[in-house]
Amino acid sequence: MKRLVFGSALVVALLIAVSSAVASALTPETARREAKLAAIEFSIRHQLDESNVGRCRRTSAKAINCAAIAKGETSAAIKTCEINVMVRAVEHQFYTDVSAAITRHSCTTVAKERLTSSAAAKAIQAKADSFAGAKTELSSLTRLDDLTYLASARWIRPSAHPSEFSTTESCSVSLTARLAAGQVSVETEGFACF
C-alpha cells in the first residue's frame, strides 16, 4: 500500500513538474507560429490575400503579444489590417495548451485609381482636336491596364498637294491617356496623312 501511495504521489509530482515546465516554456517561436495561424485565419475570414507576423513581445512567462499585418486587393481597393495577437500558455490538469486570440484589429481601405473609358475618351478627344486643329473622330479606344488607354483619332483636311483625283487627305494620330495622381495626361505617339 505504501508503494502505491508513493508511486501515485511520484506520478502526480512528475505531471505537475512537466506541465509547469511546458507552461514556462512558451517560446517566441511557438508564439510566432500560433500568431501566424491566427493571422491566416483572420485573412481567410476577411477575404484578404496575405498575412505576415512582425515583432513578438513577451508580456509574462505564459503570454506573448505579436503584431501582424494582413493585406488584400480587389480591382477597386486595397485593404490593410493591423492585427494584435495574444498567445498564451493555458494550463490544464495534466497538460498545457497554447491559445492564440486576436485582441485588436484595425483595417484601412484605400480606393485604387482607375481610368474610366469616358474620362479617357474625353481627354483623348480634346487632345486630338487640339493636335489636328479641327474636329476629329475617335476610331478606336483600347484599355491597356487600369490606368492607361490607347486610342486613335482621324480627320480629313485639305491636301498639302492637291491633285485632280483628291483635294483632301485623311490623317490619323495615335494617342495614349494615362491617369496619375488623379490627373489624366494624353500623349501623341504617331501621325500620318495619306
XYZ file of C-alpha atoms in Angstrom:
194
model
C 0.000 0.000 0.000
C 2.887 2.312 0.814
C 4.364 1.711 -2.626
C 1.065 2.521 -4.339
C 0.699 5.807 -2.459
C 4.352 6.690 -3.048
C 4.062 5.737 -6.738
C 0.889 7.801 -7.174
C 2.484 10.777 -5.460
C 5.526 10.452 -7.690
C 3.390 10.358 -10.858
C 1.410 13.418 -9.740
C 4.625 15.279 -8.894
C 6.080 14.448 -12.296
C 2.927 15.579 -14.083
C 2.912 18.856 -12.189
C 6.616 19.401 -12.903
C 6.195 18.598 -16.596
C 3.112 20.802 -17.004
C 4.754 23.756 -15.245
C 7.904 23.265 -17.329
C 5.850 23.270 -20.530
C 3.879 26.323 -19.382
C 7.010 28.303 -18.686
C 8.470 27.131 -21.988
C 6.212 29.278 -24.192
C 8.873 30.164 -26.707
C 8.811 33.069 -29.147
C 8.935 30.527 -32.000
C 5.798 28.796 -30.720
C 4.091 32.149 -30.206
C 5.054 33.316 -33.708
C 3.727 30.073 -35.232
C 0.404 30.362 -33.380
C 0.139 34.081 -34.226
C 0.756 33.272 -37.899
C -2.070 30.702 -37.831
C -4.403 33.252 -36.205
C -3.434 35.885 -38.801
C -4.035 33.420 -41.659
C -7.455 32.569 -40.231
C -8.224 36.313 -39.974
C -7.131 36.798 -43.607
C -9.388 33.995 -44.813
C -12.346 35.258 -42.786
C -11.927 38.812 -44.134
C -11.083 37.731 -47.713
C -7.544 39.116 -47.665
C -4.643 37.809 -49.740
C -1.669 37.652 -47.379
C -0.630 37.987 -43.752
C 2.722 38.443 -42.008
C 3.704 38.375 -38.351
C 6.080 41.098 -37.234
C 7.545 41.568 -33.779
C 6.572 39.431 -30.789
C 6.992 40.726 -27.228
C 6.796 38.656 -24.052
C 4.320 40.117 -21.555
C 4.665 37.349 -18.938
C 6.065 33.837 -18.560
C 2.893 32.443 -20.103
C 1.948 35.182 -22.596
C 3.498 36.701 -25.709
C 1.954 39.538 -27.715
C 2.574 39.572 -31.508
C 1.846 42.210 -34.145
C 0.717 41.111 -37.610
C -0.391 42.711 -40.865
C -2.909 41.296 -43.346
C -3.402 42.734 -46.830
C -5.821 42.209 -49.658
C -6.589 43.757 -53.002
C -9.591 43.904 -55.306
C -9.949 45.654 -58.634
C -11.279 48.731 -56.831
C -9.455 48.920 -53.476
C -6.510 47.882 -51.310
C -7.301 46.790 -47.730
C -4.656 46.659 -44.976
C -5.313 45.392 -41.445
C -3.051 45.735 -38.404
C -3.656 42.822 -36.034
C -2.669 42.297 -32.397
C -2.446 38.595 -31.427
C -2.086 37.430 -27.814
C -0.592 33.935 -27.458
C -0.964 32.254 -24.051
C 0.114 29.006 -22.451
C -3.061 27.603 -20.879
C -2.565 25.064 -18.089
C -4.948 22.148 -17.766
C -4.865 19.449 -15.096
C -2.404 17.161 -16.884
C -1.135 19.185 -19.834
C -0.515 22.690 -21.110
C -2.068 24.020 -24.291
C -1.251 27.086 -26.392
C -4.024 29.504 -27.313
C -3.875 32.458 -29.725
C -6.529 35.160 -29.878
C -6.831 38.362 -31.867
C -7.252 41.063 -29.249
C -7.414 44.044 -31.601
C -7.510 44.798 -35.302
C -7.693 47.994 -37.304
C -8.339 47.987 -41.061
C -7.996 50.732 -43.666
C -9.266 50.626 -47.228
C -7.786 52.800 -49.964
C -9.530 53.100 -53.314
C -7.356 52.251 -56.294
C -7.110 54.719 -59.143
C -8.827 53.554 -62.308
C -9.142 55.479 -65.539
C -12.670 55.169 -66.907
C -13.321 54.885 -70.620
C -15.446 58.051 -70.616
C -12.712 60.121 -68.902
C -10.089 58.702 -71.272
C -12.246 59.359 -74.353
C -12.951 62.937 -73.249
C -9.254 63.716 -72.637
C -8.135 61.971 -75.838
C -10.790 63.741 -77.912
C -9.693 67.150 -76.575
C -6.002 66.427 -77.279
C -6.747 65.034 -80.772
C -8.889 68.076 -81.681
C -6.125 70.369 -80.438
C -3.469 68.429 -82.366
C -5.467 68.372 -85.622
C -6.782 71.911 -85.369
C -10.172 70.519 -86.362
C -12.876 68.196 -85.067
C -11.629 64.579 -85.003
C -13.333 61.216 -84.736
C -12.054 58.523 -82.375
C -11.647 55.350 -84.415
C -10.505 53.072 -81.565
C -10.227 53.122 -77.791
C -8.439 50.216 -76.087
C -7.682 49.680 -72.379
C -4.062 48.675 -71.749
C -4.330 48.494 -67.940
C -6.269 50.132 -65.085
C -4.541 53.471 -65.664
C -3.906 53.555 -69.429
C -5.917 53.726 -72.664
C -4.627 53.667 -76.227
C -6.670 55.390 -78.935
C -6.511 56.570 -82.478
C -8.263 59.585 -83.961
C -8.796 60.532 -87.587
C -9.877 63.586 -89.543
C -9.940 64.946 -93.075
C -8.062 68.092 -94.059
C -7.247 69.923 -97.287
C -4.416 68.169 -99.075
C -0.963 69.720 -98.918
C -0.532 68.769 -102.585
C -3.997 68.630 -104.172
C -4.396 66.608 -107.316
C -7.139 66.148 -109.857
C -8.165 62.972 -108.005
C -8.379 64.347 -104.455
C -8.277 67.755 -102.849
C -8.323 66.339 -99.297
C -6.269 63.869 -97.344
C -7.144 61.571 -94.461
C -4.998 61.887 -91.339
C -4.745 59.856 -88.159
C -2.880 60.107 -84.871
C -2.261 57.577 -82.071
C -2.739 58.807 -78.521
C -2.153 57.350 -75.064
C -4.086 58.530 -71.999
C -2.645 57.846 -68.520
C -4.078 58.501 -65.077
C -1.516 59.576 -62.466
C -2.228 61.284 -59.139
C -5.835 61.883 -60.155
C -4.914 63.722 -63.384
C -5.321 62.398 -66.940
C -2.439 63.172 -69.292
C -2.523 62.445 -73.032
C 0.479 61.994 -75.310
C 0.547 61.715 -79.089
C 2.604 58.853 -80.480
C 2.260 58.604 -84.239
C 0.873 60.839 -87.001
C 0.242 60.081 -90.672
C -1.681 61.579 -93.583
C -2.458 59.907 -96.899
